Short mmCIF file of N, CA and C in Angstrom, two decimals:
data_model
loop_
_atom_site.label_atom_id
_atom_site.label_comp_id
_atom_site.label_asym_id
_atom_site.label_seq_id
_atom_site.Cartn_x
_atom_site.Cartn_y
_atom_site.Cartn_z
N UNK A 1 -19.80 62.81 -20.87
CA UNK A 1 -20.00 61.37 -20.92
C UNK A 1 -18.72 60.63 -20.52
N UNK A 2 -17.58 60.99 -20.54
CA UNK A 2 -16.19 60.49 -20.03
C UNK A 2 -15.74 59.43 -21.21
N UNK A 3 -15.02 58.48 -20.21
CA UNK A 3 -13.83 57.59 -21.02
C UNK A 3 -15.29 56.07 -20.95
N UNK A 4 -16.24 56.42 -20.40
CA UNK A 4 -17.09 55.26 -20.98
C UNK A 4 -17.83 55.49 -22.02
N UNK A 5 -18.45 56.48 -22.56
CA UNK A 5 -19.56 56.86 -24.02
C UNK A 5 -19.14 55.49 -24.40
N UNK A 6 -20.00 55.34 -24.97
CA UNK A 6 -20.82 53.98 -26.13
C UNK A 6 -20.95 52.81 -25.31
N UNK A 7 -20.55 52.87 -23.96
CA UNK A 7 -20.70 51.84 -23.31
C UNK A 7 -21.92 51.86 -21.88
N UNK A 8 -22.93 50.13 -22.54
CA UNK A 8 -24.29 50.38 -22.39
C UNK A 8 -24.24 50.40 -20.91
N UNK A 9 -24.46 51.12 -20.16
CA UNK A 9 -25.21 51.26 -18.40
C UNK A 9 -25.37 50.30 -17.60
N UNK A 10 -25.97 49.45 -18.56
CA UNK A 10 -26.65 47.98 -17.82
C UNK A 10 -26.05 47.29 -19.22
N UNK A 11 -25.22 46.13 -19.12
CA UNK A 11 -24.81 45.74 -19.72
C UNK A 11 -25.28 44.25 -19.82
N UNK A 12 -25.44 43.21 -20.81
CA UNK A 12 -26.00 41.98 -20.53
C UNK A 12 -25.41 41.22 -19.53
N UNK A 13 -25.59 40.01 -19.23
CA UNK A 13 -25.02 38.99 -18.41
C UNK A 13 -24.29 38.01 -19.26
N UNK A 14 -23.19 37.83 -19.06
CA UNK A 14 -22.36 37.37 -20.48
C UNK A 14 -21.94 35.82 -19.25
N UNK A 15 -22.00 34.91 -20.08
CA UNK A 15 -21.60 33.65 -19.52
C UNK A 15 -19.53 33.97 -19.80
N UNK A 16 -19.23 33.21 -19.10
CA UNK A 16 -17.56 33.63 -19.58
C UNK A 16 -17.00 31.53 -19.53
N UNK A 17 -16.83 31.45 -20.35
CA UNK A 17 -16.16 30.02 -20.24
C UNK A 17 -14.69 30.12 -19.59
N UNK A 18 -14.59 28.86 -18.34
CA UNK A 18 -13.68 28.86 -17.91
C UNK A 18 -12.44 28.07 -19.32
N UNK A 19 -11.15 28.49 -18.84
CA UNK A 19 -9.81 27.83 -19.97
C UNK A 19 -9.97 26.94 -19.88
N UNK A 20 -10.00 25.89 -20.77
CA UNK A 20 -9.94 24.25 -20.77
C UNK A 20 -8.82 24.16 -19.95
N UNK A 21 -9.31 22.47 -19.37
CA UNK A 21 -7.93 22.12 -18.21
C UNK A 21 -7.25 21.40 -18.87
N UNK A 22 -5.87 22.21 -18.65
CA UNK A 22 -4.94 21.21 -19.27
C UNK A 22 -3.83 20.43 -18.76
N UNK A 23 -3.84 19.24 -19.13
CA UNK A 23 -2.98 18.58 -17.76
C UNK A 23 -2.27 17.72 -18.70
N UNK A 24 -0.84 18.40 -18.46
CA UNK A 24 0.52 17.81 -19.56
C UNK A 24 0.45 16.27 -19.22
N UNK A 25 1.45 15.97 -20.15
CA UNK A 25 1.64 14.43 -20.34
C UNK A 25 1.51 13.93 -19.08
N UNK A 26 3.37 14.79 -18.49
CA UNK A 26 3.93 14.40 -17.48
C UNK A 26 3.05 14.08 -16.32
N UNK A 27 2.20 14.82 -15.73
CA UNK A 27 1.21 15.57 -14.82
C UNK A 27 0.14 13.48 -15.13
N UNK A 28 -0.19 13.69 -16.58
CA UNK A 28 -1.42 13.02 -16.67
C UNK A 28 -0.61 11.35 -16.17
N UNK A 29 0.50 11.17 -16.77
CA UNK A 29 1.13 9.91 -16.14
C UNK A 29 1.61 9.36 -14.88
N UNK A 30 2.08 10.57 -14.49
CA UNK A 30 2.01 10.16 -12.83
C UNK A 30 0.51 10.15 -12.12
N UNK A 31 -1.13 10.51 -12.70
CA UNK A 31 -1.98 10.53 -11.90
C UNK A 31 -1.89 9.04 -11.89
N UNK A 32 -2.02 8.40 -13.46
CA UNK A 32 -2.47 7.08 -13.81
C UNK A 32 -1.56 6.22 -13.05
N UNK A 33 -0.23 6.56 -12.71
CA UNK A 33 0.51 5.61 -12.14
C UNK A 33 0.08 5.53 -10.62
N UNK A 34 -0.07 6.56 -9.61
CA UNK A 34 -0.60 6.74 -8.66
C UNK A 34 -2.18 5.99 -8.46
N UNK A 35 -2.86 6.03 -9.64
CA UNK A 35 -4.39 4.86 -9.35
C UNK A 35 -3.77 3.79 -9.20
N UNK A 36 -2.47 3.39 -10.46
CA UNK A 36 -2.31 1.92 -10.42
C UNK A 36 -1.82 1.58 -9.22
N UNK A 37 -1.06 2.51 -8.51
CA UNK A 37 -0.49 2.17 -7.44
C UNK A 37 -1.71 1.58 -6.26
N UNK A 38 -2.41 2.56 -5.77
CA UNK A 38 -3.31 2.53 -5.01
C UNK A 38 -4.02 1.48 -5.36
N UNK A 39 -4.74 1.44 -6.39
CA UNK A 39 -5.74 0.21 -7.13
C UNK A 39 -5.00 -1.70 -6.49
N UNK A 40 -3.50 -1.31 -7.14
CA UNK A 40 -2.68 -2.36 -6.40
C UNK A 40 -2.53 -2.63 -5.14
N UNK A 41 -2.55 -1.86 -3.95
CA UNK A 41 -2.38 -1.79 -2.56
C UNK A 41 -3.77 -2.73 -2.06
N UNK A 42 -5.08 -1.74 -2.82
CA UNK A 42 -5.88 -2.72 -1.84
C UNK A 42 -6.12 -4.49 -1.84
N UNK A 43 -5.32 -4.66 -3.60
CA UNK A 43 -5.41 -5.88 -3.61
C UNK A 43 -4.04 -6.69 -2.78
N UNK A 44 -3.90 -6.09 -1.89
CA UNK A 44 -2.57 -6.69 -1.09
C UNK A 44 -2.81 -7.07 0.28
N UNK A 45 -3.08 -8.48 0.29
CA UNK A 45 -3.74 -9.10 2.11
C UNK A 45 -2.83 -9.35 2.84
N UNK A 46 -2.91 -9.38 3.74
CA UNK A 46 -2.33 -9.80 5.30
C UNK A 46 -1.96 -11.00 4.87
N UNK A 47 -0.65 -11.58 5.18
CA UNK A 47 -0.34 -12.79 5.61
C UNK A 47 -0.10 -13.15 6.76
N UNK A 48 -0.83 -14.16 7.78
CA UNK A 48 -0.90 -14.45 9.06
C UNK A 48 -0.39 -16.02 9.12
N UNK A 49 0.18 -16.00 10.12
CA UNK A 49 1.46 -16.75 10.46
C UNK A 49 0.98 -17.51 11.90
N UNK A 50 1.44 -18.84 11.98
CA UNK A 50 0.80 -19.29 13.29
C UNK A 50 1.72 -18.93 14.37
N UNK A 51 1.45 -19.71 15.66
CA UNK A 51 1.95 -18.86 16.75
C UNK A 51 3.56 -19.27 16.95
N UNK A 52 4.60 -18.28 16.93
CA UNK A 52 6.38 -18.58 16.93
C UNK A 52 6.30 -19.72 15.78
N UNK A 53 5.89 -18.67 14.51
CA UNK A 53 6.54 -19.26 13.21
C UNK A 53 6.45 -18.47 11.91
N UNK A 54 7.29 -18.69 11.15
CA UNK A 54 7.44 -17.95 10.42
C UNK A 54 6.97 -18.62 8.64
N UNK A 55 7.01 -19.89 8.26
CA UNK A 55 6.44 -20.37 7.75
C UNK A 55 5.19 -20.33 7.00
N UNK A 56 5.45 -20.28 5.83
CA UNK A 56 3.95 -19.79 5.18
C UNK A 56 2.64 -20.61 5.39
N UNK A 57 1.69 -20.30 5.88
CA UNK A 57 0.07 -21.46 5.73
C UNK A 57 0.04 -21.17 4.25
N UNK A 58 -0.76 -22.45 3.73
CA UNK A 58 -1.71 -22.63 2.51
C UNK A 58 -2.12 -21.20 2.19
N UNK A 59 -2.90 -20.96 2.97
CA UNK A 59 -3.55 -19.66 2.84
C UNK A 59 -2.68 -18.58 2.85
N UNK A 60 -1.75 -18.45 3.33
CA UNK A 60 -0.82 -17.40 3.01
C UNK A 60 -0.25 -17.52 1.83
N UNK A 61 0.12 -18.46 1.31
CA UNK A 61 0.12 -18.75 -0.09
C UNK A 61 -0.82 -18.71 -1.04
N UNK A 62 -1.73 -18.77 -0.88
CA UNK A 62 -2.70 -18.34 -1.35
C UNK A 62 -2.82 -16.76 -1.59
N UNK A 63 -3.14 -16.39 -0.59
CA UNK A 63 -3.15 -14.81 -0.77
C UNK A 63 -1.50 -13.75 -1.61
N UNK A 64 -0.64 -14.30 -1.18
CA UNK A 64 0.53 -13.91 -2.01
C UNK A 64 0.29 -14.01 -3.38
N UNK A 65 -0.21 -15.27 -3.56
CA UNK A 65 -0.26 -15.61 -5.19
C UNK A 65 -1.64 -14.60 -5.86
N UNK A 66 -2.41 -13.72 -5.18
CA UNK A 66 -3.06 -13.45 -5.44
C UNK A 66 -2.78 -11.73 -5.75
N UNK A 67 -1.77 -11.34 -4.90
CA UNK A 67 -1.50 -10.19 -4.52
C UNK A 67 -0.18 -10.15 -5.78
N UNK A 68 0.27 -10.97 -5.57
CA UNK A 68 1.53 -11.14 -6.78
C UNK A 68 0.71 -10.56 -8.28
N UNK A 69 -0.22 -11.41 -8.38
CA UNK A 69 -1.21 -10.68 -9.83
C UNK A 69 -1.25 -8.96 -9.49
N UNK A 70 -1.27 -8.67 -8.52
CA UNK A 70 -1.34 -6.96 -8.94
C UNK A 70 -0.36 -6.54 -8.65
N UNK A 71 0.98 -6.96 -7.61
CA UNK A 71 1.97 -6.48 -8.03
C UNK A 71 2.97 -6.14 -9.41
N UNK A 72 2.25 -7.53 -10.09
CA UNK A 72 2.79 -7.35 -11.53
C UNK A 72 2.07 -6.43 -12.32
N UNK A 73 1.22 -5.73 -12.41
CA UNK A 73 0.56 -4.62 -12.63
C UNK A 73 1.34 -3.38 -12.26
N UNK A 74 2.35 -3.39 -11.67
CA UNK A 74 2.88 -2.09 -11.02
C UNK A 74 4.66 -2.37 -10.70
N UNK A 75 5.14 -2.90 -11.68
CA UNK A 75 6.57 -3.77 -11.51
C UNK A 75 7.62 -3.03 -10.71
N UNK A 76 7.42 -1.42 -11.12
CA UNK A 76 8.47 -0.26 -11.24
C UNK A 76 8.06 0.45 -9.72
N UNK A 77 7.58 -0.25 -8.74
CA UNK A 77 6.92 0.56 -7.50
C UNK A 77 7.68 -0.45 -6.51
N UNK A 78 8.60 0.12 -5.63
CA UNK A 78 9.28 -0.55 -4.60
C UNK A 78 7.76 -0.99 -3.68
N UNK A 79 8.14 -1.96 -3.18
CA UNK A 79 7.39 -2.59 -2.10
C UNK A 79 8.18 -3.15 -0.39
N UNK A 80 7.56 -2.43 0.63
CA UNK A 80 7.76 -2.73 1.71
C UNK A 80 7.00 -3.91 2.55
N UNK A 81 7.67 -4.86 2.85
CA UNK A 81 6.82 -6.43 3.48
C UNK A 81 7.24 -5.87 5.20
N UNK A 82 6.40 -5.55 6.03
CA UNK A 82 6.36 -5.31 7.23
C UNK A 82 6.18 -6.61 8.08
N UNK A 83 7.35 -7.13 8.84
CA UNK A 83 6.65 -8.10 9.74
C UNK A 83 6.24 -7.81 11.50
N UNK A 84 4.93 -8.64 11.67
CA UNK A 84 4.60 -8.14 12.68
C UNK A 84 4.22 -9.75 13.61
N UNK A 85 4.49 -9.24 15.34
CA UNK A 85 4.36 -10.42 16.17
C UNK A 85 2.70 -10.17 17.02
N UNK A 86 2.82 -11.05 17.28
CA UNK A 86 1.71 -10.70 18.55
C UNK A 86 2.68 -10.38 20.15
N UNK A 87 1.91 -10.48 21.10
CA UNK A 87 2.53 -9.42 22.27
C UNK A 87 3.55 -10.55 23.35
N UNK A 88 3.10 -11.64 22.89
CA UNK A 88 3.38 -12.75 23.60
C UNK A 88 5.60 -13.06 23.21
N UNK A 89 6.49 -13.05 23.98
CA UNK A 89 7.74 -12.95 24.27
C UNK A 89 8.24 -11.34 24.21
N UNK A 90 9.51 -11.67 24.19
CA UNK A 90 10.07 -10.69 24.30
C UNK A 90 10.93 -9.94 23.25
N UNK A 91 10.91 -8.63 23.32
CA UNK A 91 10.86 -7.20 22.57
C UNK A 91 11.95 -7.47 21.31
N UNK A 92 12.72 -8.38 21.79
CA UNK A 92 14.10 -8.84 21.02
C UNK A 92 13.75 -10.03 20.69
N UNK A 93 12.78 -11.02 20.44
CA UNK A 93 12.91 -12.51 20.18
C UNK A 93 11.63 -11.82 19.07
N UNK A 94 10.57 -11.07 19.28
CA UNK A 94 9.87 -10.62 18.21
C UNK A 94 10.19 -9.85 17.21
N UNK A 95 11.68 -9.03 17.38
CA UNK A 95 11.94 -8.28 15.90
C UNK A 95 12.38 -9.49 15.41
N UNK A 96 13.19 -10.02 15.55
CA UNK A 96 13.59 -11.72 14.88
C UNK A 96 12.79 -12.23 14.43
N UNK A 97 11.75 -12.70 14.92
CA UNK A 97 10.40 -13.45 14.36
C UNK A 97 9.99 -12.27 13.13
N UNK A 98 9.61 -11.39 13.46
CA UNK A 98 8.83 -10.68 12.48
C UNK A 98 9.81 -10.52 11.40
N UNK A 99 11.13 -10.29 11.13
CA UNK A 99 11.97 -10.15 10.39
C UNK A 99 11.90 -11.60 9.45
N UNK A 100 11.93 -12.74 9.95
CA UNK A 100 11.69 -14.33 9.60
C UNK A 100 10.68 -13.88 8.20
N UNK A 101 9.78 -13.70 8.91
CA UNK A 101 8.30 -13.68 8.57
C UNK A 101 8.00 -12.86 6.89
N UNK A 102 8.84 -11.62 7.03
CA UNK A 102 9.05 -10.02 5.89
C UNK A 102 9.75 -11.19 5.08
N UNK A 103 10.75 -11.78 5.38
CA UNK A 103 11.43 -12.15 4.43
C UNK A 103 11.23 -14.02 3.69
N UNK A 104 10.46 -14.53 4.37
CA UNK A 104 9.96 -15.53 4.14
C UNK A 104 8.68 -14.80 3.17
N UNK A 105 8.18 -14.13 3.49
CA UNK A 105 7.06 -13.03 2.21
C UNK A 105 8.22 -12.59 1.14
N UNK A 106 8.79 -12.38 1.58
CA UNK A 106 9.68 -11.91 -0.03
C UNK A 106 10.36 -13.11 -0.94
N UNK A 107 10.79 -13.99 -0.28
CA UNK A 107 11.22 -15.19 -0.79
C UNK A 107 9.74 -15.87 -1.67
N UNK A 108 8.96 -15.71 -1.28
CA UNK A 108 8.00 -16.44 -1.92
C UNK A 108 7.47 -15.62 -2.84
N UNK A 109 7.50 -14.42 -2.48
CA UNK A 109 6.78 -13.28 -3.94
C UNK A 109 7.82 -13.74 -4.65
N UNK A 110 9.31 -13.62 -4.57
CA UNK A 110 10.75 -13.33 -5.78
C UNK A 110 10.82 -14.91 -6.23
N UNK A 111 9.91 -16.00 -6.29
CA UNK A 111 9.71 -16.98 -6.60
C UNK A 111 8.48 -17.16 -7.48
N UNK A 112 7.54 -15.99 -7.18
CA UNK A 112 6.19 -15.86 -8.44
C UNK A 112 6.68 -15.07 -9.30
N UNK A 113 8.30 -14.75 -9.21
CA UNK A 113 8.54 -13.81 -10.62
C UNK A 113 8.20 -12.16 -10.12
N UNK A 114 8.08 -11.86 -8.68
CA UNK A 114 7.71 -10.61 -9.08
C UNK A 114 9.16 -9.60 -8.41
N UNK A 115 9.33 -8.95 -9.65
CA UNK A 115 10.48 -8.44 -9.85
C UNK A 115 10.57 -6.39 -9.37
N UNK A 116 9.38 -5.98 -8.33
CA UNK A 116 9.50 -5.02 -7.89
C UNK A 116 10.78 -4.98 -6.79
N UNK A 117 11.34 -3.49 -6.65
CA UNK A 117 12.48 -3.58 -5.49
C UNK A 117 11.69 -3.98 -4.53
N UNK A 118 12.26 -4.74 -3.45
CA UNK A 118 11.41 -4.77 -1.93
C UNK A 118 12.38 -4.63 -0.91
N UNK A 119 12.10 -4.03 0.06
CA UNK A 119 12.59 -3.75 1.23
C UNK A 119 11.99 -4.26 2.44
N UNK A 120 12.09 -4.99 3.51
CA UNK A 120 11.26 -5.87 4.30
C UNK A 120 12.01 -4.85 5.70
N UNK A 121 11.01 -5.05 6.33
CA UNK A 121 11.08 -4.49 8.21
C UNK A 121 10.59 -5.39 9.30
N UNK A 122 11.50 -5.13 10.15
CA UNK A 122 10.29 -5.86 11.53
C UNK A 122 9.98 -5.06 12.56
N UNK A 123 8.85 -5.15 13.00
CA UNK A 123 7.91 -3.95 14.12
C UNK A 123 8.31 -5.07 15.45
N UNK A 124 8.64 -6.07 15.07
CA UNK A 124 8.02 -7.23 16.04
C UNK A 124 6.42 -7.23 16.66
N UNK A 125 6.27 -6.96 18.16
CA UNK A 125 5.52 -6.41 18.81
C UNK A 125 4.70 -5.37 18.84
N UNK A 126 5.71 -3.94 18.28
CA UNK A 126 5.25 -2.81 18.62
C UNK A 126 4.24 -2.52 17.57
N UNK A 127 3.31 -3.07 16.78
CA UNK A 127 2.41 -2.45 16.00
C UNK A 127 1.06 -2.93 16.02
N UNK A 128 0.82 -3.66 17.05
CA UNK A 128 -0.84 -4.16 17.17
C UNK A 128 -1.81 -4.07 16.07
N UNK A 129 -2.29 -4.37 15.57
CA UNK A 129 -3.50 -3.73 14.80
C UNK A 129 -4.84 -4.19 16.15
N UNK A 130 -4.34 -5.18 16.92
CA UNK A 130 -5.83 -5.73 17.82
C UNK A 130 -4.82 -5.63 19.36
N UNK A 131 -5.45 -5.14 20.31
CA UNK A 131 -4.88 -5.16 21.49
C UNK A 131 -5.16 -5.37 22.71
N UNK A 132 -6.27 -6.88 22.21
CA UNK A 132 -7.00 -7.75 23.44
C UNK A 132 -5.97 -8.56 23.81
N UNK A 133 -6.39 -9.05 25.22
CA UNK A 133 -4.94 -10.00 25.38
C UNK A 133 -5.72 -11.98 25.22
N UNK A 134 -6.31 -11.99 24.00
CA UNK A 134 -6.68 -13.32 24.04
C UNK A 134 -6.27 -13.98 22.54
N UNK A 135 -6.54 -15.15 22.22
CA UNK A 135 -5.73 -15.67 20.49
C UNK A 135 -6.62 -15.30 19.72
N UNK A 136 -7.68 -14.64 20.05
CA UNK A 136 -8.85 -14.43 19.16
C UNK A 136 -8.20 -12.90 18.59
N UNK A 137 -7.56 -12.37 19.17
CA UNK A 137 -7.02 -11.13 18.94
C UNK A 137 -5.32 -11.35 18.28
N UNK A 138 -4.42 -11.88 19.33
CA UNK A 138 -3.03 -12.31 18.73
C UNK A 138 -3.07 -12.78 17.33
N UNK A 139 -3.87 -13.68 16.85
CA UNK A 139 -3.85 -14.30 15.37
C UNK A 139 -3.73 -12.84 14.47
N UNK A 140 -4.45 -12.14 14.63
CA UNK A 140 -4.55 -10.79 13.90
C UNK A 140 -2.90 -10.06 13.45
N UNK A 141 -2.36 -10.52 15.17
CA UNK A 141 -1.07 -9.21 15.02
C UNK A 141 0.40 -9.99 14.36
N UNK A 142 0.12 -11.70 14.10
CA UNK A 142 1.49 -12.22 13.23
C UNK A 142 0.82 -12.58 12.17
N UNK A 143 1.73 -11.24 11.34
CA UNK A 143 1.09 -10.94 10.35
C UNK A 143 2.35 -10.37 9.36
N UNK A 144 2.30 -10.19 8.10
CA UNK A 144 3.22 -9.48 7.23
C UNK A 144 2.34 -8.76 6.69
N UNK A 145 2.51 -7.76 6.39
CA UNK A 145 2.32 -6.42 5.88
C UNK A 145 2.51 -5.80 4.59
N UNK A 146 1.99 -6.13 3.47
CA UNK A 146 2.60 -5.47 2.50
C UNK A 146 2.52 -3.86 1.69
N UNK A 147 2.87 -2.89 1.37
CA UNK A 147 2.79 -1.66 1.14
C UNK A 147 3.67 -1.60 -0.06
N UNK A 148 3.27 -0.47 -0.81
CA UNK A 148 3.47 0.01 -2.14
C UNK A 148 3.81 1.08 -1.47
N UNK A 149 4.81 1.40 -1.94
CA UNK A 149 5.39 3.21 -1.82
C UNK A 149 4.27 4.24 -2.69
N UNK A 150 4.01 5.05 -2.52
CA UNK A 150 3.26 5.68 -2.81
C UNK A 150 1.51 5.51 -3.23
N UNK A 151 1.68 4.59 -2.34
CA UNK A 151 -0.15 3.74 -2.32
C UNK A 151 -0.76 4.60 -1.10
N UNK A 152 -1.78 4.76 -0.89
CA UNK A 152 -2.51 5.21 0.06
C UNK A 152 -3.52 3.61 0.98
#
């Protein structure tokens, strides 16, 4: 009978429970910070800028003040303000403009109190989101940009 005797041939079908999942503090606080992050990003709109200006519209004020509410939700998350031109001058008069633009967005967030690090950029030109050559399209591309580091 060997080194198996007493052991049955056909043996039942035994369910086996997998180990409970366990997911340390550390692990569980960075997921939650990572939703808040993300959760925060999508509430973060475009600010669009009229044509060679940098100046906030109503509505860009508007939307800041709106986006400011979920930045303060997430204080401890650097934020990047991207400024962007439409296609119209030249390669060097649009990082200027768009730079205007990042930081005219930051001046007005660090005036609603919101006290995340920020770092501002300018693409000028080079980042289209629309790349018709008419204003129905340009309105789209002067624009500021805002991003959460680790937002998707």
């Amino acid at each position: 009978d060997g080194p198996l005797q007493g052991i049955a041939k056909s043996p039942k079908d035994e369910t086996v429970k997998p180990p409970p999942m366990m997911v340390a503090k550390a692990d569980q606080a960075e997921i939650d910070a990572r939703r808040a992050r993300e959760a925060a990003q999508k509430q973060l709109a475009d600010i669009y800028f009229a044509f060679d200006k940098w100046a906030l519209t109503t509505e860009g004020k508007k939307n800041l003040i709106q986006s400011a509410d979920a930045l303060k939700q997430v204080s401890n998350v650097k934020l990047l303000i991207e400024g962007h031109c439409d296609e119209r001058g030249s390669r060097e008069y649009n990082l200027v403009l768009g730079e205007k633009r990042a930081k005219e967005t930051e001046r007005f967030l660090l005036g609603l109190g919101i006290r995340n690090a920020v770092a501002v950029t300018s693409y000028g030109k080079e980042r289209p989101v629309c790349t018709e050559h008419e204003e129905s399209c340009y309105w789209k591309n002067r624009r500021a940009h805002l991003i959460l580091e680790g937002a998707k």
